[in-house]
Amino acid sequence: MDSTFHTVGYDAFAKLDLRVGIIRAVKRHENADKLYIVQIEVGEQTLQTVTSLVPYYQADELMNRQVVVLCNLEPVTMRGELSECMLLCAETVDGEESVLLTPERPIASGVRIV
């Protein structure tokens, strides 16, 4: 594992819009074995992401879970589905484990992470 940290200035970090979200809908992607299409409530809006969490979580385990979301990631189309944000996870180097980052205790959807 590379133990070298790559530094960024505070201005670069401040451009990341990290917020608390709540997963409101999860469905398997019809054309990909490892992908879910997930709807995440972030304050007053709902964002969609395509995420490779199928090997790590059952769909019902994700429902109504508070998560950490990168909201201002440039949208892309993955396997024909729009992905507007990114769920943040801690993942082992070998990919055997991936764990969603969640707030320590419940807090309102849309709250900014600083």
Short mmCIF file of C-alpha atoms in Angstrom, two decimals:
data_model
loop_
_atom_site.label_atom_id
_atom_site.label_comp_id
_atom_site.label_asym_id
_atom_site.label_seq_id
_atom_site.Cartn_x
_atom_site.Cartn_y
_atom_site.Cartn_z
CA MET A 1 0.00 0.00 0.00
CA ASP A 2 1.26 3.46 -0.88
CA SER A 3 1.72 5.37 2.36
CA THR A 4 2.40 8.69 0.64
CA PHE A 5 -0.36 11.22 1.09
CA HIS A 6 -0.96 13.66 -1.73
CA THR A 7 -1.74 17.07 -0.30
CA VAL A 8 -4.22 19.62 -1.61
CA GLY A 9 -4.76 23.16 -0.47
CA TYR A 10 -7.78 24.13 1.57
CA ASP A 11 -9.27 25.96 -1.44
CA ALA A 12 -9.33 22.68 -3.40
CA PHE A 13 -10.92 20.82 -0.48
CA ALA A 14 -13.52 23.58 0.02
CA LYS A 15 -14.77 23.01 -3.54
CA LEU A 16 -16.05 19.56 -2.56
CA ASP A 17 -19.71 19.68 -1.59
CA LEU A 18 -20.02 16.83 0.92
CA ARG A 19 -23.42 16.40 2.54
CA VAL A 20 -25.52 13.99 4.56
CA GLY A 21 -28.08 12.14 2.48
CA ILE A 22 -30.69 9.45 3.04
CA ILE A 23 -31.08 6.57 0.62
CA ARG A 24 -34.74 6.50 -0.46
CA ALA A 25 -34.76 3.98 -3.33
CA VAL A 26 -32.49 1.17 -4.48
CA LYS A 27 -32.79 -1.06 -7.51
CA ARG A 28 -30.45 -3.43 -9.30
CA HIS A 29 -29.11 -2.21 -12.63
CA GLU A 30 -30.63 -4.36 -15.37
CA ASN A 31 -27.40 -4.61 -17.37
CA ALA A 32 -24.71 -4.88 -14.67
CA ASP A 33 -24.22 -7.58 -12.04
CA LYS A 34 -22.54 -5.40 -9.42
CA LEU A 35 -24.41 -2.10 -9.77
CA TYR A 36 -27.31 -0.51 -7.94
CA ILE A 37 -29.18 2.58 -9.07
CA VAL A 38 -29.78 4.59 -5.91
CA GLN A 39 -31.95 7.65 -5.19
CA ILE A 40 -30.57 9.80 -2.38
CA GLU A 41 -32.47 12.57 -0.61
CA VAL A 42 -30.07 15.44 0.03
CA GLY A 43 -32.04 18.21 1.69
CA GLU A 44 -34.79 19.38 -0.68
CA GLN A 45 -33.48 17.52 -3.73
CA THR A 46 -33.00 13.93 -4.82
CA LEU A 47 -29.82 12.83 -6.57
CA GLN A 48 -29.22 9.57 -8.41
CA THR A 49 -26.04 7.55 -8.31
CA VAL A 50 -24.91 4.32 -9.89
CA THR A 51 -22.82 2.45 -7.36
CA SER A 52 -21.02 -0.90 -7.22
CA LEU A 53 -22.26 -1.93 -3.79
CA VAL A 54 -24.06 -5.15 -4.80
CA PRO A 55 -21.25 -7.41 -3.48
CA TYR A 56 -21.29 -5.62 -0.12
CA TYR A 57 -24.91 -4.75 0.72
CA GLN A 58 -28.38 -6.16 0.11
CA ALA A 59 -30.78 -3.54 -1.28
CA ASP A 60 -32.91 -3.58 1.88
CA GLU A 61 -29.80 -2.86 4.02
CA LEU A 62 -29.34 0.40 2.12
CA MET A 63 -32.89 1.70 2.38
CA ASN A 64 -33.33 4.78 4.62
CA ARG A 65 -29.66 4.70 5.62
CA GLN A 66 -27.90 8.00 6.25
CA VAL A 67 -24.81 8.32 4.08
CA VAL A 68 -22.07 10.77 3.11
CA VAL A 69 -22.51 12.07 -0.44
CA LEU A 70 -20.22 14.01 -2.75
CA CYS A 71 -22.88 16.19 -4.38
CA ASN A 72 -20.96 18.28 -6.89
CA LEU A 73 -19.24 15.51 -8.82
CA GLU A 74 -19.61 16.05 -12.56
CA PRO A 75 -22.55 13.90 -13.74
CA VAL A 76 -21.74 10.92 -15.96
CA THR A 77 -23.73 8.16 -17.64
CA MET A 78 -22.83 4.67 -16.45
CA ARG A 79 -24.26 1.75 -18.36
CA GLY A 80 -27.05 4.00 -19.65
CA GLU A 81 -27.99 5.48 -16.25
CA LEU A 82 -27.24 8.98 -14.96
CA SER A 83 -24.92 9.18 -11.96
CA GLU A 84 -25.05 12.65 -10.36
CA CYS A 85 -23.15 12.13 -7.13
CA MET A 86 -20.97 9.66 -5.25
CA LEU A 87 -21.53 7.71 -2.05
CA LEU A 88 -18.38 7.72 0.04
CA CYS A 89 -17.03 4.38 1.28
CA ALA A 90 -14.00 2.98 3.00
CA GLU A 91 -12.63 0.14 0.88
CA THR A 92 -9.81 -2.31 1.42
CA VAL A 93 -6.98 -2.35 -1.13
CA ASP A 94 -8.01 -5.81 -2.34
CA GLY A 95 -11.66 -4.74 -2.70
CA GLU A 96 -12.88 -7.50 -0.37
CA GLU A 97 -14.64 -5.01 1.88
CA SER A 98 -16.40 -1.73 1.17
CA VAL A 99 -18.22 0.10 3.97
CA LEU A 100 -20.40 3.17 3.55
CA LEU A 101 -19.41 6.25 5.50
CA THR A 102 -22.24 7.35 7.76
CA PRO A 103 -22.75 10.09 10.35
CA GLU A 104 -22.04 9.05 13.94
CA ARG A 105 -25.62 9.84 14.91
CA PRO A 106 -28.74 10.95 12.99
CA ILE A 107 -28.67 14.47 11.57
CA ALA A 108 -30.83 16.29 9.03
CA SER A 109 -30.55 15.36 5.38
CA GLY A 110 -28.64 17.98 3.40
CA VAL A 111 -26.37 19.09 6.26
CA ARG A 112 -22.95 20.04 4.88
CA ILE A 113 -19.90 18.07 5.98
CA VAL A 114 -17.02 20.35 6.90
#
